[in-house]
Coordinates of C-alpha atoms in Angstrom, one line a residue:
M1 CA 25.3 1.9 -4.1
N2 CA 24.1 4.2 -1.2
V3 CA 20.4 5.1 -1.3
L4 CA 18.3 7.5 0.7
I5 CA 14.6 6.6 0.7
L6 CA 12.1 9.2 1.9
T7 CA 8.6 8.8 3.2
N8 CA 6.4 10.7 5.6
H9 CA 6.1 7.9 8.2
L10 CA 6.6 4.2 8.8
N11 CA 3.2 3.2 10.1
F12 CA 1.5 0.2 8.5
G13 CA 0.3 1.2 5.1
G14 CA 1.1 0.7 1.4
V15 CA 3.9 3.3 1.0
S16 CA 5.6 2.4 4.3
V17 CA 5.6 -1.3 3.5
Y18 CA 6.9 -0.5 0.0
A19 CA 9.8 1.6 1.3
H20 CA 10.7 -1.0 4.0
Q21 CA 10.6 -4.1 1.7
L22 CA 12.4 -2.3 -1.1
A23 CA 15.1 -1.1 1.2
A24 CA 15.5 -4.6 2.8
L25 CA 16.0 -6.3 -0.5
L26 CA 18.4 -3.7 -1.8
V27 CA 20.5 -4.4 1.3
R28 CA 20.2 -8.2 1.2
K29 CA 20.5 -8.8 -2.6
Y30 CA 22.4 -5.9 -4.0
G31 CA 24.6 -5.0 -1.1
A32 CA 23.4 -1.5 -1.0
K33 CA 23.7 0.8 2.0
V34 CA 20.2 2.2 2.6
F35 CA 18.9 5.0 4.8
I36 CA 15.2 5.7 5.3
G37 CA 14.2 9.2 6.3
S38 CA 10.8 9.6 8.0
R39 CA 9.1 10.6 11.2
G40 CA 9.1 7.0 12.3
G41 CA 6.3 4.5 13.1
D42 CA 5.3 0.9 13.6
L43 CA 7.8 -0.5 11.1
E44 CA 10.8 1.4 12.6
T45 CA 11.9 -1.5 14.8
E46 CA 12.2 -3.8 11.8
L47 CA 14.6 -1.6 10.0
E48 CA 17.6 -2.3 12.2
R49 CA 16.9 -6.1 11.8
D50 CA 17.1 -5.7 8.1
G51 CA 20.3 -3.6 8.1
I52 CA 18.6 -0.3 7.2
K53 CA 19.5 2.9 9.0
H54 CA 16.6 5.2 10.0
I55 CA 16.9 8.9 10.0
R56 CA 14.2 10.5 12.1
L57 CA 12.8 13.7 10.6
P58 CA 10.1 16.2 11.8
L59 CA 7.8 15.3 8.9
T60 CA 4.6 15.8 11.0
T61 CA 3.0 17.9 8.2
K62 CA 1.2 17.6 4.9
C63 CA 2.3 21.0 3.8
E64 CA 5.1 20.8 1.2
V65 CA 6.4 24.3 2.1
S66 CA 6.3 23.8 5.9
P67 CA 9.4 25.0 7.8
K68 CA 9.8 21.4 8.9
V69 CA 10.6 20.4 5.3
F70 CA 13.4 23.0 5.1
V71 CA 14.7 21.9 8.5
S72 CA 14.8 18.3 7.3
A73 CA 16.5 19.3 4.1
L74 CA 19.4 21.0 6.0
R75 CA 19.8 17.9 8.2
L76 CA 19.8 15.5 5.2
R77 CA 22.3 17.7 3.3
G78 CA 25.0 16.7 5.8
L79 CA 23.9 13.0 5.7
V80 CA 24.0 12.8 1.9
R81 CA 27.5 14.3 1.8
R82 CA 28.9 12.3 4.8
E83 CA 27.5 9.0 3.6
K84 CA 28.2 9.6 -0.1
I85 CA 24.5 9.0 -1.0
D86 CA 24.2 8.1 -4.7
V87 CA 20.4 8.4 -5.2
I88 CA 17.6 10.1 -3.3
H89 CA 14.2 8.3 -3.7
A90 CA 11.0 10.2 -2.6
N91 CA 7.6 8.5 -2.2
T92 CA 5.1 11.2 -1.1
R93 CA 4.3 14.8 -2.1
V94 CA 6.1 16.2 1.0
T95 CA 9.1 14.1 0.5
Q96 CA 9.2 15.0 -3.2
V97 CA 9.7 18.6 -2.3
L98 CA 12.1 17.6 0.5
G99 CA 14.1 15.4 -1.9
A100 CA 14.2 18.1 -4.5
L101 CA 15.7 20.5 -2.0
V102 CA 18.3 18.0 -0.8
S103 CA 19.1 17.2 -4.5
L104 CA 19.6 20.9 -5.2
L105 CA 21.8 21.3 -2.1
T106 CA 24.0 18.2 -2.8
R107 CA 23.8 17.8 -6.6
R108 CA 22.7 14.2 -6.0
P109 CA 20.0 12.8 -8.4
M110 CA 16.5 12.2 -7.2
V111 CA 13.8 9.7 -8.4
T112 CA 10.3 9.5 -7.2
T113 CA 7.6 6.8 -7.1
C114 CA 4.0 7.9 -7.7
H115 CA 1.9 5.6 -5.6
G116 CA -1.5 7.0 -6.5
Y117 CA -3.5 10.0 -7.8
F118 CA -3.0 13.7 -7.2
K119 CA -5.1 16.7 -7.6
R120 CA -3.7 19.3 -10.0
R121 CA -3.1 22.0 -7.4
L122 CA -1.1 25.1 -7.9
G123 CA 1.8 23.8 -5.8
R124 CA 2.3 20.8 -8.1
V125 CA 2.2 23.0 -11.2
L126 CA 4.7 25.5 -9.8
M127 CA 6.9 22.9 -8.1
P128 CA 6.4 19.5 -9.8
C129 CA 9.5 18.0 -8.1
W130 CA 9.2 14.7 -10.0
G131 CA 13.0 14.2 -10.1
R132 CA 15.0 12.9 -13.0
R133 CA 12.8 9.8 -13.4
V134 CA 9.4 8.9 -12.1
I135 CA 8.3 5.4 -11.2
A136 CA 4.6 4.6 -11.9
I137 CA 3.3 1.6 -10.0
S138 CA 0.6 0.7 -12.5
D139 CA -0.5 1.4 -16.0
Q140 CA -3.2 3.7 -14.8
V141 CA -0.8 5.7 -12.7
W142 CA 1.5 6.0 -15.8
D143 CA -1.4 7.5 -17.7
H144 CA -2.2 9.8 -14.8
L145 CA 1.4 11.2 -14.8
A146 CA 1.6 11.5 -18.6
Y147 CA -1.8 13.0 -19.3
D148 CA -2.8 14.8 -16.2
F149 CA 0.6 16.2 -15.2
D150 CA 2.4 16.3 -18.6
V151 CA 5.4 14.3 -17.3
P152 CA 7.3 13.3 -20.5
A153 CA 6.8 9.7 -21.3
D154 CA 10.5 9.0 -21.6
R155 CA 11.0 10.0 -18.0
I156 CA 8.4 7.5 -16.6
D157 CA 9.3 4.0 -15.7
L158 CA 6.5 1.4 -15.2
V159 CA 7.4 -0.8 -12.2
Y160 CA 4.6 -2.7 -10.6
N161 CA 4.5 -3.0 -6.9
G162 CA 5.6 -6.4 -5.7
I163 CA 5.5 -8.7 -2.6
D164 CA 7.5 -11.7 -1.5
P165 CA 5.2 -14.6 -2.1
Q166 CA 7.3 -16.8 0.2
R167 CA 6.1 -14.8 3.2
F168 CA 2.6 -16.1 2.7
V169 CA 2.4 -19.7 3.9
P170 CA -0.3 -22.1 4.9
H171 CA -1.4 -22.0 8.6
G172 CA -2.9 -24.8 10.7
A173 CA -6.4 -24.9 12.1
A174 CA -5.2 -24.1 15.6
E175 CA -3.4 -20.9 14.4
I176 CA -6.4 -19.7 12.5
A177 CA -8.8 -20.4 15.4
A178 CA -6.5 -18.4 17.7
Q179 CA -6.4 -15.5 15.3
K180 CA -10.2 -15.5 15.0
Q181 CA -10.5 -15.6 18.8
A182 CA -8.0 -12.7 19.0
W183 CA -10.5 -10.7 16.9
G184 CA -13.4 -11.8 19.0
V185 CA -14.8 -14.0 16.3
E186 CA -16.2 -17.5 16.8
T187 CA -14.0 -20.1 15.2
D188 CA -16.8 -21.6 13.1
K189 CA -17.8 -18.3 11.4
K190 CA -17.0 -17.2 7.9
V191 CA -14.8 -14.0 7.9
I192 CA -15.1 -11.3 5.3
G193 CA -12.0 -9.2 6.0
H194 CA -10.0 -6.1 5.0
I195 CA -6.5 -4.9 6.0
G196 CA -5.5 -1.3 5.4
R197 CA -5.1 2.2 6.7
L198 CA -8.5 3.5 7.9
S199 CA -9.2 6.4 5.6
S200 CA -12.2 7.7 3.7
V201 CA -10.5 7.1 0.4
K202 CA -10.2 3.4 1.3
G203 CA -14.0 3.1 1.3
Q204 CA -14.3 0.9 4.4
K205 CA -17.7 2.4 5.2
Y206 CA -19.1 0.7 2.0
M207 CA -17.9 -2.6 3.3
L208 CA -19.8 -2.0 6.6
L209 CA -22.9 -1.1 4.6
A210 CA -22.6 -4.3 2.7
A211 CA -22.4 -6.1 6.0
G212 CA -25.7 -4.6 7.0
I213 CA -27.3 -5.7 3.7
L214 CA -26.3 -9.3 4.2
R215 CA -27.0 -9.5 7.9
G216 CA -30.5 -10.8 7.4
R217 CA -29.6 -13.6 5.0
H218 CA -26.3 -14.5 6.5
P219 CA -26.1 -13.7 10.2
E220 CA -23.3 -16.2 10.4
F221 CA -20.9 -13.9 8.5
R222 CA -18.4 -11.9 10.5
W223 CA -16.8 -8.7 9.0
V224 CA -13.3 -7.8 10.3
I225 CA -11.5 -4.6 9.4
V226 CA -7.8 -4.6 10.5
G227 CA -6.0 -1.3 10.6
D228 CA -5.5 2.1 12.2
G229 CA -6.3 5.6 11.1
K230 CA -8.3 8.7 11.4
E231 CA -11.4 7.1 9.9
E232 CA -11.9 4.8 12.9
V233 CA -14.1 7.3 14.7
H234 CA -16.5 7.6 11.8
L235 CA -16.5 3.8 11.2
R236 CA -17.4 3.1 14.8
K237 CA -20.2 5.7 14.6
L238 CA -21.6 4.0 11.5
I239 CA -21.4 0.6 13.2
A240 CA -23.5 1.9 16.0
E241 CA -26.0 3.7 13.7
K242 CA -26.5 0.5 11.7
K243 CA -26.6 -1.7 14.8
I244 CA -24.1 -4.2 13.3
G245 CA -21.7 -4.3 16.2
D246 CA -22.5 -8.0 16.8
I247 CA -21.1 -9.0 13.4
V248 CA -18.4 -6.4 12.8
R249 CA -15.0 -6.1 14.4
L250 CA -12.5 -3.2 14.1
C251 CA -9.0 -4.5 15.1
P252 CA -5.6 -2.9 15.3
S253 CA -2.9 -3.5 12.6
A254 CA -1.8 -7.1 12.1
G255 CA 1.7 -8.1 13.1
N256 CA 1.4 -11.3 11.0
T257 CA -0.3 -10.4 7.8
S258 CA -0.1 -13.9 6.4
L259 CA -1.9 -15.4 9.4
A260 CA -4.5 -12.6 9.4
L261 CA -5.3 -13.3 5.7
A262 CA -5.4 -17.0 6.3
A263 CA -8.2 -16.4 8.8
M264 CA -10.3 -14.7 6.2
D265 CA -12.6 -16.4 3.7
V266 CA -13.0 -13.4 1.5
F267 CA -10.9 -10.2 1.3
V268 CA -12.6 -6.9 0.4
M269 CA -10.8 -3.8 -1.1
P270 CA -13.6 -1.2 -1.3
S271 CA -11.3 1.7 -2.3
L272 CA -12.4 4.9 -4.0
Q273 CA -8.9 5.4 -5.3
E274 CA -6.0 3.0 -5.5
G275 CA -2.6 3.1 -7.2
L276 CA -2.3 -0.7 -7.3
G277 CA -3.1 -2.3 -3.9
I278 CA -0.4 -4.2 -2.1
S279 CA -3.1 -5.7 0.2
I280 CA -4.7 -7.3 -2.8
L281 CA -1.4 -8.8 -3.9
E282 CA -0.9 -10.2 -0.3
A283 CA -4.4 -11.7 -0.3
H284 CA -3.8 -13.3 -3.6
A285 CA -0.5 -14.8 -2.4
Q286 CA -2.3 -16.2 0.6
G287 CA -4.9 -17.8 -1.6
V288 CA -7.8 -15.6 -0.4
P289 CA -10.4 -14.5 -3.0
V290 CA -10.8 -10.8 -3.4
V291 CA -13.7 -8.5 -4.1
A292 CA -12.4 -5.0 -5.1
S293 CA -13.5 -1.7 -6.6
R294 CA -12.9 -1.2 -10.3
V295 CA -10.7 1.9 -9.7
G296 CA -7.2 3.1 -10.4
G297 CA -4.6 0.3 -10.8
I298 CA -6.8 -2.4 -9.3
P299 CA -7.8 -3.8 -12.8
T300 CA -4.1 -4.2 -13.5
V301 CA -4.1 -6.8 -10.7
I302 CA -7.6 -8.3 -11.0
E303 CA -9.2 -9.6 -14.1
D304 CA -12.9 -9.7 -13.3
G305 CA -14.2 -13.2 -12.8
V306 CA -10.8 -14.6 -13.5
T307 CA -8.5 -13.5 -10.6
G308 CA -11.1 -11.8 -8.5
L309 CA -14.4 -10.0 -8.6
L310 CA -14.6 -6.3 -9.4
V311 CA -17.5 -4.0 -8.4
S312 CA -18.3 -0.3 -8.9
P313 CA -16.7 2.0 -6.3
G314 CA -19.0 3.1 -3.4
D315 CA -21.6 0.3 -4.2
P316 CA -22.5 -1.7 -1.0
P317 CA -25.1 -3.9 -2.8
A318 CA -22.5 -4.9 -5.4
I319 CA -20.0 -5.7 -2.6
A320 CA -22.7 -7.7 -0.8
A321 CA -23.6 -9.6 -4.0
A322 CA -20.0 -10.4 -4.8
V323 CA -19.2 -11.6 -1.3
E324 CA -22.3 -13.8 -1.3
K325 CA -21.4 -15.2 -4.7
L326 CA -18.0 -16.3 -3.5
L327 CA -19.1 -17.8 -0.2
E328 CA -21.8 -19.8 -1.9
D329 CA -19.6 -21.3 -4.7
R330 CA -16.5 -23.2 -3.4
S331 CA -15.4 -24.2 -6.9
L332 CA -15.4 -20.6 -8.0
V333 CA -13.3 -19.6 -4.9
E334 CA -10.7 -22.3 -5.6
A335 CA -10.4 -21.4 -9.3
I336 CA -10.0 -17.7 -8.7
A337 CA -7.6 -18.2 -5.8
S338 CA -5.4 -20.5 -7.8
R339 CA -5.2 -18.2 -10.8
A340 CA -4.6 -15.2 -8.6
Q341 CA -1.7 -16.9 -6.8
K342 CA -0.1 -17.8 -10.1
R343 CA -0.5 -14.2 -11.5
V344 CA 1.2 -12.7 -8.4
A345 CA 4.1 -15.1 -8.7
E346 CA 4.5 -14.2 -12.4
A347 CA 4.1 -10.4 -12.4
F348 CA 4.1 -8.9 -8.9
T349 CA 7.1 -10.1 -7.0
L350 CA 9.3 -8.0 -4.7
D351 CA 12.3 -9.4 -6.5
S352 CA 11.2 -8.1 -9.9
M353 CA 10.2 -4.7 -8.4
T354 CA 13.5 -4.2 -6.7
Q355 CA 15.5 -5.3 -9.7
K356 CA 13.7 -2.8 -11.9
T357 CA 13.9 0.0 -9.3
Q358 CA 17.6 -0.6 -8.9
A359 CA 17.9 -0.3 -12.7
V360 CA 16.1 3.1 -12.5
Y361 CA 18.7 4.2 -9.9
Q362 CA 21.5 3.2 -12.2
S363 CA 20.0 5.1 -15.1
V364 CA 20.4 8.5 -13.3
L365 CA 24.0 8.0 -12.1

């Protein structure tokens, strides 16, 4: 099978990681020939290693009717015909429209994955561009598609995002100490961490406000946010305003996610919206307890008090209380981490996700 996967970029983030890992396993396990079309990014160098061909496209736009989308469609038309692409798989709004154009020009079927939540704008009503089938990454996203956008239920496939648990391995004290030092954190300090794209919808500012709340009682805590994005300027301004620069670190995207997570004592996911949360799955696989917002698909992953702690979105005092609860109760941490690791291995593996996605591809041929 020959597959063309489309996404806006390949910088670190949930959709990019999804596209890369899905493509890699399709190549390795199913012998597929996979192309990823995007404007490029941090993960681009890893594609060649995994046998994936990258097609650079001028997708430096969020406008679905930008001339860049039409230019990209004309370029991909030739690729689809030349490489005998069987399925086009779009993963963002811009690439949904792009994929629909390429599908129209080449008569090749398109499927889409809905990774989160969308506003019901006129463009989506007039040009839904969902493709022949739509993959929902959580039960809540399935409901969003069916009830907010009237996508017929028999066209929606529920396929949970997945990770490879074997990538998340134990790390020695020396490795963890070196990682903390790279962040500018003393090796004996507790780390409350977060990994993700820096964006207002990810709610990182509420984590910083929680840091300010706990500073008086727990000056030994260090708060580390790992990631890149447009929100960095606002986060640094907030750190300065709250005078918490001595206990907070903003660090660039992690090359070794397993090691970064191993250096954290608690992982915080303070999102205001979230389709599912790959970072949560990764933290669970690494054995790190998670405090997360009760939004979107996160409750699909976390059962409150069982596999993590859930808090109301945008609630710094609740984040602070949950973090404090975990760091003061070692037995609770161990129980939650153990159950969460087991849950990921049972329900959220990359192998299962890829198998079900490949079945969706087969269904449209």
